[in-house]
Amino acid sequence: MFDIGKNNSGCGCKNELVAYLYDDLEASERLKFEKHLALCSICADEIRAFGAVRLSVADWKKAEFDELPVPAFELEYAEPLSKNSPEIETGSRASTWVEKIYASFFLKTAGGFVALLIVFGAGWFLLNSPENASDEFAGQTVETDEKSNEQVFADQKAAAETSASKSAQPQSAAPEEIVSIASKKTEADEKTSKNPESIVSMTNTEKAQKIEKTEKVRTKKKPTLRRNSPPVAANKNAPETASVEQEKIQPQRTKTKEKAPSLTEFAVEDQTDDEIRLSDIFDEVGSDR
Amino acid sequence: MITDLTDEQIVELAVRENPNAFGEIVNRWERKIFALCYGMLNREDEAKDAAQETFIAAYKNLNRFRGEAKVSSWLHRIAVNQCLTKKRREKTRSESFFDESESAEEKFFPAPGDKAPSNLAEKKERLQAVRQAVGSLPPELKEIIVMKEFEEMTFQEISEVLEMPLSTVKSRLYTALKQLRMKLENVSLEVV
């Protein structure tokens, strides 16, 4: 608080100095500052000088102002500013006619806006009720499923081509995803053909569960197919190609040892491979039931 | 009795039913508001005008007084603004140094035992120097020194009127005193 040595603005205790000058310190604080004054020449000098300034200002006030008569201020007191106005108690009122009009206009527009909001909100809620939403969603899923099946087949073709070209390289997760998507979408396709109504009532969670089941089945069955089928995909057996592909997709530990089939082995039989794979899946699904 | 009511109660009474009740507010604060205006403007006629305008403005805006601050703080704030507005208008007019000295001579009331010519002259010069020194302070410093020295307001009251912390009030007062010291010491040196 009392830092001796700062010469820029006294010793840094200007607030205490001013309070002491105008007798605005408590007894204990005054004693403390007086002890400081005894040690700080800067503060002591300022106290003396400021005291002289105060005396000069007081002399000026006494000489030029104290003797002046207080002027008579005349005000024209009009009618009561707000007579019988209950708004005074609340602390808010529109005293002028302009303010009243503005207040009423504002209230009307605000009320109208609120009413509009309520109407729109009710309409939106009715349109987007759960029943309506589920039907729409089901319709959309059917449509999207149909579209996505074509997309999946195209992707599968592309994946098969790329996998054949990149047989030496480690397989990425894309083919696996495509296979899984294919399993999902083909299953949905099967359901639409067999029981369109069931899709409408099926929820996303149920679909996901079904998909997981089919995947498990496929993953389980793949080893058996792999063992039985010859490794080369020269014949038109889907399990063989699927198993070969599966080998490629599997963790790449064994990959390095096995020789990947060349592109020419798959080139002619892409379409048939797809068909066979689908039928294979259908069989599997049918066997589950 | 209206004199027993607080300032806030009188304002409410004036707003509700009796506008003449505002006269009690004027009676209570006219001296202090006039002192504030005189300290800020250093001229009697201008201080009178500023004080009159302060009370007129306060009366016209009585219905806007919410009671969040004291009536005295509210009046002082209006008065300071009126003085600053007047000062700004005066800056556009070119007022010479001699106008002030002439008005000072009219207003000088020598104390008894102080009528010796040399003393009078010295005193006049000193008062003129003080008036000029205070008048040359920046507005934010002048209003604090005037409130403290002319109106003898407490730091708390000044803090409420000017809506600033206590520490800022004290700091500004310190700065104002320091500047006045420098100006008056220079004048003393010149006189010597």
Short mmCIF file of C-alpha atoms in Angstrom, two decimals:
data_model
loop_
_atom_site.label_atom_id
_atom_site.label_comp_id
_atom_site.label_asym_id
_atom_site.label_seq_id
_atom_site.Cartn_x
_atom_site.Cartn_y
_atom_site.Cartn_z
CA MET A 1 0.00 0.00 0.00
CA PHE A 2 2.64 2.52 0.99
CA ASP A 3 5.43 1.95 -1.47
CA ILE A 4 8.25 4.32 -0.87
CA GLY A 5 10.33 4.93 -3.92
CA LYS A 6 7.81 5.45 -6.72
CA ASN A 7 8.50 8.97 -7.78
CA ASN A 8 6.15 9.29 -10.68
CA SER A 9 2.96 9.94 -8.72
CA GLY A 10 4.05 10.33 -5.15
CA CYS A 11 4.77 7.04 -3.53
CA GLY A 12 1.73 5.24 -4.96
CA CYS A 13 -0.66 5.92 -2.09
CA LYS A 14 -2.59 8.78 -3.63
CA ASN A 15 -6.02 7.48 -2.64
CA GLU A 16 -5.01 7.27 1.00
CA LEU A 17 -3.40 10.69 0.76
CA VAL A 18 -6.58 12.27 -0.62
CA ALA A 19 -8.73 10.51 1.97
CA TYR A 20 -6.41 11.74 4.71
CA LEU A 21 -6.50 15.26 3.29
CA TYR A 22 -10.29 15.34 3.44
CA ASP A 23 -10.49 13.47 6.76
CA ASP A 24 -12.13 10.47 5.20
CA LEU A 25 -10.02 7.77 6.89
CA GLU A 26 -10.94 5.66 9.85
CA ALA A 27 -8.95 6.12 13.04
CA SER A 28 -6.72 3.09 12.54
CA GLU A 29 -6.05 3.96 8.90
CA ARG A 30 -5.29 7.56 9.83
CA LEU A 31 -2.72 6.46 12.41
CA LYS A 32 -1.15 4.14 9.86
CA PHE A 33 -0.88 6.90 7.28
CA GLU A 34 0.53 9.36 9.77
CA LYS A 35 3.29 6.89 10.53
CA HIS A 36 3.92 6.64 6.82
CA LEU A 37 4.00 10.43 6.50
CA ALA A 38 6.74 10.55 9.09
CA LEU A 39 8.85 8.33 6.86
CA CYS A 40 7.81 9.45 3.35
CA SER A 41 8.98 12.91 2.34
CA ILE A 42 7.06 12.78 -0.97
CA CYS A 43 3.71 12.27 0.71
CA ALA A 44 4.48 14.82 3.37
CA ASP A 45 5.36 17.41 0.72
CA GLU A 46 2.18 16.65 -1.23
CA ILE A 47 0.00 16.89 1.84
CA ARG A 48 1.42 20.33 2.57
CA ALA A 49 1.07 21.56 -1.04
CA PHE A 50 -2.45 20.20 -1.50
CA GLY A 51 -3.47 21.81 1.75
CA ALA A 52 -2.34 25.17 0.36
CA VAL A 53 -4.32 24.55 -2.84
CA ARG A 54 -7.42 23.75 -0.85
CA LEU A 55 -7.02 26.97 1.12
CA SER A 56 -6.69 28.97 -2.10
CA VAL A 57 -9.83 27.41 -3.56
CA ALA A 58 -11.71 27.97 -0.30
CA ASP A 59 -10.62 31.62 -0.31
CA TRP A 60 -11.81 32.02 -3.85
CA LYS A 61 -15.18 30.45 -3.03
CA LYS A 62 -15.58 32.60 0.06
CA ALA A 63 -14.62 35.77 -1.78
CA GLU A 64 -16.62 35.32 -4.95
CA PHE A 65 -19.44 32.93 -4.22
CA ASP A 66 -20.49 32.81 -0.57
CA GLU A 67 -21.73 36.37 -0.57
CA LEU A 68 -23.80 35.94 -3.69
CA PRO A 69 -27.54 35.76 -3.14
CA VAL A 70 -29.24 32.61 -4.25
CA PRO A 71 -31.23 33.42 -7.37
CA ALA A 72 -35.00 32.90 -7.33
CA PHE A 73 -35.77 30.05 -9.62
CA GLU A 74 -39.24 30.39 -11.04
CA LEU A 75 -40.94 27.38 -12.48
CA GLU A 76 -44.33 27.23 -14.09
CA TYR A 77 -46.07 24.41 -12.39
CA ALA A 78 -48.60 22.97 -14.80
CA GLU A 79 -51.36 20.45 -14.24
CA PRO A 80 -50.43 17.25 -12.46
CA LEU A 81 -48.23 15.24 -14.75
CA SER A 82 -50.37 12.14 -14.41
CA LYS A 83 -53.62 12.36 -12.51
CA ASN A 84 -55.41 9.19 -11.44
CA SER A 85 -52.88 7.12 -13.28
CA PRO A 86 -52.51 3.63 -11.87
CA GLU A 87 -49.26 3.14 -13.76
CA ILE A 88 -47.34 5.29 -11.30
CA GLU A 89 -47.41 2.48 -8.75
CA THR A 90 -45.94 -0.01 -11.19
CA GLY A 91 -43.39 2.48 -12.18
CA SER A 92 -44.21 2.49 -15.92
CA ARG A 93 -46.73 4.47 -17.89
CA ALA A 94 -47.21 6.09 -21.26
CA SER A 95 -47.77 9.68 -20.33
CA THR A 96 -48.17 11.04 -23.82
CA TRP A 97 -50.66 10.09 -26.48
CA VAL A 98 -47.86 9.05 -28.79
CA GLU A 99 -46.57 6.58 -26.26
CA LYS A 100 -50.09 5.20 -25.71
CA ILE A 101 -50.63 4.63 -29.40
CA TYR A 102 -47.24 3.04 -29.73
CA ALA A 103 -47.93 0.78 -26.76
CA SER A 104 -51.28 -0.38 -28.15
CA PHE A 105 -49.83 -0.94 -31.62
CA PHE A 106 -46.98 -2.88 -30.20
CA LEU A 107 -49.29 -5.05 -28.13
CA LYS A 108 -51.48 -5.81 -31.14
CA THR A 109 -48.61 -6.76 -33.39
CA ALA A 110 -47.02 -8.82 -30.65
CA GLY A 111 -50.29 -10.63 -30.04
CA GLY A 112 -50.78 -11.29 -33.74
CA PHE A 113 -47.26 -12.62 -34.05
CA VAL A 114 -47.76 -14.96 -31.13
CA ALA A 115 -51.02 -16.22 -32.62
CA LEU A 116 -49.31 -16.89 -35.94
CA LEU A 117 -46.58 -18.81 -34.19
CA ILE A 118 -49.11 -20.97 -32.41
CA VAL A 119 -50.95 -21.74 -35.66
CA PHE A 120 -47.77 -22.65 -37.51
CA GLY A 121 -46.55 -24.71 -34.63
CA ALA A 122 -49.78 -26.70 -34.47
CA GLY A 123 -49.74 -27.27 -38.21
CA TRP A 124 -46.17 -28.44 -38.18
CA PHE A 125 -46.87 -30.76 -35.30
CA LEU A 126 -49.85 -32.29 -37.06
CA LEU A 127 -47.94 -32.79 -40.26
CA ASN A 128 -44.98 -34.30 -38.52
CA SER A 129 -46.86 -36.58 -36.14
CA PRO A 130 -45.31 -40.01 -35.50
CA GLU A 131 -47.85 -41.91 -37.67
CA ASN A 132 -47.26 -39.70 -40.63
CA ALA A 133 -43.56 -39.73 -40.10
CA SER A 134 -43.28 -43.53 -40.01
CA ASP A 135 -45.27 -44.01 -43.22
CA GLU A 136 -43.24 -41.45 -45.02
CA PHE A 137 -40.08 -42.93 -43.73
CA ALA A 138 -41.11 -46.43 -44.81
CA GLY A 139 -41.94 -45.21 -48.28
CA GLN A 140 -38.65 -43.42 -48.44
CA THR A 141 -36.74 -46.46 -47.29
CA VAL A 142 -38.35 -48.60 -49.97
CA GLU A 143 -37.43 -46.08 -52.60
CA THR A 144 -33.99 -45.62 -51.28
CA ASP A 145 -33.54 -49.34 -51.07
CA GLU A 146 -34.43 -49.78 -54.71
CA LYS A 147 -32.06 -47.08 -55.73
CA SER A 148 -29.33 -48.23 -53.49
CA ASN A 149 -29.50 -51.80 -54.83
CA GLU A 150 -28.49 -50.57 -58.25
CA GLN A 151 -25.78 -48.51 -56.67
CA VAL A 152 -24.59 -51.50 -54.71
CA PHE A 153 -24.35 -53.68 -57.80
CA ALA A 154 -22.39 -51.02 -59.54
CA ASP A 155 -20.14 -50.71 -56.55
CA GLN A 156 -19.68 -54.43 -56.41
CA LYS A 157 -18.61 -54.47 -60.01
CA ALA A 158 -16.17 -51.73 -59.38
CA ALA A 159 -14.93 -53.41 -56.26
CA ALA A 160 -14.43 -56.69 -58.06
CA GLU A 161 -12.45 -54.99 -60.78
CA THR A 162 -10.30 -53.10 -58.34
CA SER A 163 -9.75 -56.13 -56.22
CA ALA A 164 -8.60 -58.08 -59.20
CA SER A 165 -6.24 -55.33 -60.24
CA LYS A 166 -4.92 -54.85 -56.78
CA SER A 167 -4.62 -58.44 -55.87
CA ALA A 168 -1.12 -58.06 -54.52
CA GLN A 169 -2.00 -55.18 -52.31
CA PRO A 170 -3.72 -55.44 -49.05
CA GLN A 171 -7.37 -55.13 -49.42
CA SER A 172 -9.03 -52.07 -48.02
CA ALA A 173 -12.18 -52.16 -46.09
CA ALA A 174 -14.24 -51.01 -49.07
CA PRO A 175 -15.06 -54.43 -50.47
CA GLU A 176 -16.06 -55.59 -47.04
CA GLU A 177 -18.33 -52.64 -46.72
CA ILE A 178 -19.78 -53.26 -50.12
CA VAL A 179 -20.42 -56.86 -49.22
CA SER A 180 -22.08 -55.86 -45.99
CA ILE A 181 -24.12 -53.21 -47.76
CA ALA A 182 -25.04 -55.77 -50.37
CA SER A 183 -26.20 -58.12 -47.65
CA LYS A 184 -28.28 -55.40 -46.10
CA LYS A 185 -29.79 -54.22 -49.31
CA THR A 186 -30.39 -57.63 -50.79
CA GLU A 187 -32.19 -58.63 -47.70
CA ALA A 188 -34.35 -55.58 -47.93
CA ASP A 189 -34.95 -56.35 -51.58
CA GLU A 190 -36.02 -59.84 -50.66
CA LYS A 191 -38.42 -58.50 -48.11
CA THR A 192 -39.97 -56.07 -50.55
CA SER A 193 -40.53 -58.81 -53.06
CA LYS A 194 -41.86 -61.29 -50.57
CA ASN A 195 -43.65 -59.11 -48.10
CA PRO A 196 -43.80 -55.42 -48.92
CA GLU A 197 -45.99 -54.67 -46.00
CA SER A 198 -43.53 -56.05 -43.54
CA ILE A 199 -40.96 -53.40 -44.49
CA VAL A 200 -43.37 -50.69 -43.72
CA SER A 201 -43.78 -51.98 -40.24
CA MET A 202 -40.12 -52.89 -39.73
CA THR A 203 -38.10 -50.37 -37.82
CA ASN A 204 -34.46 -49.53 -38.29
CA THR A 205 -33.37 -51.52 -35.29
CA GLU A 206 -35.05 -54.64 -36.57
CA LYS A 207 -33.43 -54.21 -39.91
CA ALA A 208 -30.05 -53.77 -38.33
CA GLN A 209 -30.54 -56.92 -36.30
CA LYS A 210 -31.46 -58.87 -39.38
CA ILE A 211 -28.49 -57.59 -41.20
CA GLU A 212 -26.20 -58.58 -38.35
CA LYS A 213 -27.64 -62.07 -38.39
CA THR A 214 -27.05 -62.49 -42.08
CA GLU A 215 -23.53 -61.26 -41.73
CA LYS A 216 -22.85 -63.70 -38.98
CA VAL A 217 -24.28 -66.44 -41.09
CA ARG A 218 -22.13 -65.46 -43.99
CA THR A 219 -19.02 -65.22 -41.89
CA LYS A 220 -19.72 -68.62 -40.36
CA LYS A 221 -20.46 -70.29 -43.63
CA LYS A 222 -17.65 -68.83 -45.52
CA PRO A 223 -15.01 -71.11 -44.10
CA THR A 224 -17.02 -74.19 -45.14
CA LEU A 225 -17.49 -72.88 -48.63
CA ARG A 226 -13.87 -71.99 -48.84
CA ARG A 227 -12.75 -75.45 -47.92
CA ASN A 228 -15.02 -77.21 -50.31
CA SER A 229 -14.61 -74.97 -53.28
CA PRO A 230 -11.47 -74.87 -55.32
CA PRO A 231 -9.42 -71.73 -54.92
CA VAL A 232 -9.44 -70.79 -58.59
CA ALA A 233 -12.55 -69.01 -59.77
CA ALA A 234 -12.51 -70.48 -63.25
CA ASN A 235 -15.82 -72.21 -62.61
CA LYS A 236 -18.97 -70.24 -62.05
CA ASN A 237 -19.51 -71.06 -58.41
CA ALA A 238 -20.20 -68.02 -56.40
CA PRO A 239 -19.08 -69.53 -53.15
CA GLU A 240 -15.71 -70.11 -54.64
CA THR A 241 -15.31 -66.57 -55.76
CA ALA A 242 -16.83 -65.33 -52.61
CA SER A 243 -14.48 -67.41 -50.58
CA VAL A 244 -11.54 -66.22 -52.58
CA GLU A 245 -12.61 -62.68 -52.17
CA GLN A 246 -13.25 -63.32 -48.53
CA GLU A 247 -9.73 -64.58 -48.23
CA LYS A 248 -8.55 -61.36 -49.67
CA ILE A 249 -10.70 -59.30 -47.35
CA GLN A 250 -9.76 -61.31 -44.28
CA PRO A 251 -6.95 -60.06 -42.09
CA GLN A 252 -3.92 -59.85 -44.20
CA ARG A 253 -1.78 -62.22 -42.20
CA THR A 254 -2.27 -65.08 -44.56
CA LYS A 255 -2.45 -62.88 -47.56
CA THR A 256 1.16 -62.77 -48.24
CA LYS A 257 1.42 -66.49 -48.49
CA GLU A 258 -1.52 -67.07 -50.76
CA LYS A 259 -1.42 -66.15 -54.31
CA ALA A 260 -4.17 -63.80 -55.39
CA PRO A 261 -6.05 -64.75 -58.52
CA SER A 262 -5.31 -62.68 -61.57
CA LEU A 263 -7.70 -60.32 -63.21
CA THR A 264 -8.44 -62.57 -66.15
CA GLU A 265 -9.85 -65.21 -63.90
CA PHE A 266 -12.70 -62.94 -62.82
CA ALA A 267 -13.14 -60.78 -65.87
CA VAL A 268 -15.76 -62.83 -67.70
CA GLU A 269 -17.68 -64.07 -64.76
CA ASP A 270 -18.41 -60.81 -62.88
CA GLN A 271 -22.07 -60.76 -63.51
CA THR A 272 -22.61 -64.39 -62.86
CA ASP A 273 -20.58 -64.15 -59.72
CA ASP A 274 -22.89 -61.48 -58.45
CA GLU A 275 -25.93 -63.48 -59.25
CA ILE A 276 -24.56 -66.55 -57.68
CA ARG A 277 -23.61 -64.67 -54.56
CA LEU A 278 -27.09 -63.29 -54.22
CA SER A 279 -28.66 -66.66 -54.60
CA ASP A 280 -26.25 -67.96 -52.09
CA ILE A 281 -27.31 -65.31 -49.66
CA PHE A 282 -30.96 -66.03 -50.25
CA ASP A 283 -30.33 -69.63 -49.56
CA GLU A 284 -28.60 -68.84 -46.39
CA VAL A 285 -31.35 -66.57 -45.25
CA GLY A 286 -33.91 -69.16 -46.13
CA SER A 287 -32.06 -71.81 -44.19
CA ASP A 288 -32.05 -69.55 -41.13
CA ARG A 289 -35.79 -69.50 -41.13
CA MET B 1 -45.95 18.47 6.37
CA ILE B 2 -44.19 18.48 3.07
CA THR B 3 -40.89 19.43 4.72
CA ASP B 4 -40.93 16.12 6.60
CA LEU B 5 -41.05 14.07 3.41
CA THR B 6 -37.98 12.68 1.70
CA ASP B 7 -36.94 13.92 -1.72
CA GLU B 8 -38.29 10.77 -3.37
CA GLN B 9 -41.67 11.11 -1.64
CA ILE B 10 -41.93 14.72 -2.73
CA VAL B 11 -41.19 13.76 -6.33
CA GLU B 12 -43.91 11.13 -6.22
CA LEU B 13 -46.34 13.62 -4.74
CA ALA B 14 -45.51 16.15 -7.43
CA VAL B 15 -46.08 13.57 -10.15
CA ARG B 16 -49.35 12.27 -8.74
CA GLU B 17 -51.33 15.22 -7.54
CA ASN B 18 -49.47 18.36 -6.55
CA PRO B 19 -46.88 19.75 -8.99
CA ASN B 20 -46.23 22.62 -6.60
CA ALA B 21 -44.60 20.13 -4.25
CA PHE B 22 -41.57 20.25 -6.52
CA GLY B 23 -40.91 23.69 -5.12
CA GLU B 24 -39.70 22.05 -1.92
CA ILE B 25 -37.07 20.15 -3.95
CA VAL B 26 -35.95 23.46 -5.44
CA ASN B 27 -35.71 25.08 -2.01
CA ARG B 28 -33.62 22.25 -0.66
CA TRP B 29 -31.11 22.04 -3.47
CA GLU B 30 -30.95 25.45 -5.13
CA ARG B 31 -27.92 26.63 -3.17
CA LYS B 32 -25.87 23.54 -3.88
CA ILE B 33 -26.86 23.34 -7.52
CA PHE B 34 -26.04 27.01 -7.93
CA ALA B 35 -22.65 26.48 -6.24
CA LEU B 36 -21.92 23.59 -8.57
CA CYS B 37 -22.83 25.64 -11.61
CA TYR B 38 -20.79 28.60 -10.41
CA GLY B 39 -17.76 26.43 -9.79
CA MET B 40 -18.07 24.91 -13.24
CA LEU B 41 -18.76 28.14 -15.14
CA ASN B 42 -17.09 30.81 -12.94
CA ARG B 43 -19.72 33.39 -13.90
CA GLU B 44 -22.75 34.36 -11.86
CA ASP B 45 -25.15 34.97 -14.72
CA GLU B 46 -24.23 31.75 -16.50
CA ALA B 47 -24.40 29.81 -13.25
CA LYS B 48 -27.88 31.24 -12.65
CA ASP B 49 -29.05 30.20 -16.11
CA ALA B 50 -27.58 26.74 -15.78
CA ALA B 51 -29.19 26.19 -12.37
CA GLN B 52 -32.58 27.41 -13.68
CA GLU B 53 -32.36 25.09 -16.66
CA THR B 54 -31.41 22.26 -14.35
CA PHE B 55 -34.59 22.59 -12.30
CA ILE B 56 -36.76 23.09 -15.36
CA ALA B 57 -35.33 19.97 -16.98
CA ALA B 58 -35.79 18.02 -13.76
CA TYR B 59 -39.43 19.15 -13.45
CA LYS B 60 -40.24 18.27 -17.05
CA ASN B 61 -38.76 14.81 -16.63
CA LEU B 62 -40.18 14.06 -13.20
CA ASN B 63 -42.25 11.21 -14.58
CA ARG B 64 -39.07 9.54 -15.83
CA PHE B 65 -37.51 9.50 -12.41
CA ARG B 66 -37.63 5.83 -11.42
CA GLY B 67 -36.25 6.11 -7.93
CA GLU B 68 -33.22 3.99 -8.76
CA ALA B 69 -30.92 6.83 -7.72
CA LYS B 70 -31.29 9.65 -5.20
CA VAL B 71 -32.99 12.85 -6.26
CA SER B 72 -29.85 14.80 -5.32
CA SER B 73 -27.68 12.62 -7.54
CA TRP B 74 -30.16 12.98 -10.33
CA LEU B 75 -30.22 16.79 -9.99
CA HIS B 76 -26.43 17.02 -9.86
CA ARG B 77 -26.11 14.90 -12.98
CA ILE B 78 -28.51 17.20 -14.83
CA ALA B 79 -26.62 20.27 -13.57
CA VAL B 80 -23.24 18.92 -14.68
CA ASN B 81 -24.62 18.17 -18.12
CA GLN B 82 -26.14 21.64 -18.36
CA CYS B 83 -22.81 23.24 -17.42
CA LEU B 84 -20.89 21.15 -19.92
CA THR B 85 -23.37 22.05 -22.65
CA LYS B 86 -23.03 25.73 -21.81
CA LYS B 87 -19.24 25.47 -21.81
CA ARG B 88 -19.29 23.86 -25.25
CA ARG B 89 -21.48 26.65 -26.58
CA GLU B 90 -19.13 29.23 -25.08
CA LYS B 91 -16.17 27.74 -26.88
CA THR B 92 -17.69 28.77 -30.18
CA ARG B 93 -17.85 32.36 -28.94
CA SER B 94 -14.49 34.09 -28.45
CA GLU B 95 -14.40 35.35 -24.89
CA SER B 96 -11.39 37.39 -23.91
CA PHE B 97 -9.36 37.11 -20.72
CA PHE B 98 -10.34 40.62 -19.60
CA ASP B 99 -14.03 39.81 -19.42
CA GLU B 100 -13.32 37.40 -16.65
CA SER B 101 -11.14 39.83 -14.75
CA GLU B 102 -13.78 42.53 -14.88
CA SER B 103 -16.46 40.24 -13.55
CA ALA B 104 -14.05 39.18 -10.82
CA GLU B 105 -13.62 42.75 -9.69
CA GLU B 106 -17.36 43.16 -9.41
CA LYS B 107 -17.68 40.04 -7.36
CA PHE B 108 -14.70 40.57 -5.05
CA PHE B 109 -15.76 41.05 -1.46
CA PRO B 110 -12.68 41.97 0.61
CA ALA B 111 -12.64 40.56 4.09
CA PRO B 112 -12.43 42.97 7.03
CA GLY B 113 -8.85 43.94 7.90
CA ASP B 114 -7.81 43.17 4.45
CA LYS B 115 -8.48 46.49 2.83
CA ALA B 116 -4.93 47.70 2.38
CA PRO B 117 -4.36 48.39 -1.32
CA SER B 118 -1.37 46.13 -1.58
CA ASN B 119 -3.18 43.36 0.15
CA LEU B 120 -6.25 43.85 -1.96
CA ALA B 121 -4.33 43.80 -5.17
CA GLU B 122 -2.44 40.75 -4.12
CA LYS B 123 -5.59 39.04 -3.11
CA LYS B 124 -7.29 39.90 -6.39
CA GLU B 125 -4.44 38.46 -8.33
CA ARG B 126 -4.45 35.34 -6.25
CA LEU B 127 -8.16 34.83 -6.66
CA GLN B 128 -7.93 35.45 -10.34
CA ALA B 129 -5.17 32.91 -10.59
CA VAL B 130 -7.21 30.35 -8.68
CA ARG B 131 -10.26 31.03 -10.82
CA GLN B 132 -8.25 30.61 -13.98
CA ALA B 133 -6.52 27.50 -12.68
CA VAL B 134 -9.81 25.85 -11.79
CA GLY B 135 -11.38 27.01 -15.06
CA SER B 136 -8.57 25.50 -17.09
CA LEU B 137 -8.96 22.04 -15.59
CA PRO B 138 -10.46 19.34 -17.82
CA PRO B 139 -14.23 18.94 -17.20
CA GLU B 140 -13.87 15.52 -15.53
CA LEU B 141 -11.41 16.95 -12.97
CA LYS B 142 -13.18 20.28 -12.54
CA GLU B 143 -16.52 18.74 -11.60
CA ILE B 144 -14.90 16.67 -8.85
CA ILE B 145 -12.94 19.54 -7.33
CA VAL B 146 -16.04 21.78 -7.47
CA MET B 147 -18.26 19.14 -5.87
CA LYS B 148 -15.70 18.56 -3.14
CA GLU B 149 -14.66 22.16 -2.48
CA PHE B 150 -17.78 24.16 -3.40
CA GLU B 151 -20.52 21.78 -2.42
CA GLU B 152 -18.58 19.84 0.22
CA MET B 153 -20.04 16.54 -0.98
CA THR B 154 -18.71 13.25 0.36
CA PHE B 155 -16.76 10.85 -1.81
CA GLN B 156 -19.71 8.46 -1.74
CA GLU B 157 -22.12 11.16 -2.96
CA ILE B 158 -19.75 12.17 -5.75
CA SER B 159 -19.37 8.52 -6.71
CA GLU B 160 -23.17 8.19 -6.98
CA VAL B 161 -23.62 11.38 -8.98
CA LEU B 162 -20.86 10.68 -11.44
CA GLU B 163 -21.54 6.93 -11.45
CA MET B 164 -17.92 5.93 -10.93
CA PRO B 165 -16.09 3.91 -8.28
CA LEU B 166 -14.81 5.54 -5.12
CA SER B 167 -11.20 4.82 -6.06
CA THR B 168 -11.68 6.63 -9.38
CA VAL B 169 -13.14 9.66 -7.61
CA LYS B 170 -10.17 9.84 -5.25
CA SER B 171 -7.70 9.27 -8.03
CA ARG B 172 -9.19 12.06 -10.12
CA LEU B 173 -9.28 14.41 -7.16
CA TYR B 174 -5.59 13.70 -6.56
CA THR B 175 -4.84 14.53 -10.19
CA ALA B 176 -6.90 17.73 -10.02
CA LEU B 177 -5.08 18.89 -6.87
CA LYS B 178 -1.73 18.11 -8.44
CA GLN B 179 -2.55 20.15 -11.56
CA LEU B 180 -3.84 23.06 -9.49
CA ARG B 181 -0.66 22.95 -7.40
CA MET B 182 1.51 23.19 -10.51
CA LYS B 183 -0.51 26.11 -11.94
CA LEU B 184 -0.64 28.06 -8.69
CA GLU B 185 3.04 27.50 -7.93
CA ASN B 186 3.91 28.90 -11.35
CA VAL B 187 1.74 31.92 -10.65
CA SER B 188 3.44 32.45 -7.28
CA LEU B 189 6.81 32.36 -8.95
CA GLU B 190 5.70 34.93 -11.50
CA VAL B 191 4.38 37.22 -8.82
CA VAL B 192 7.60 37.01 -6.89
#
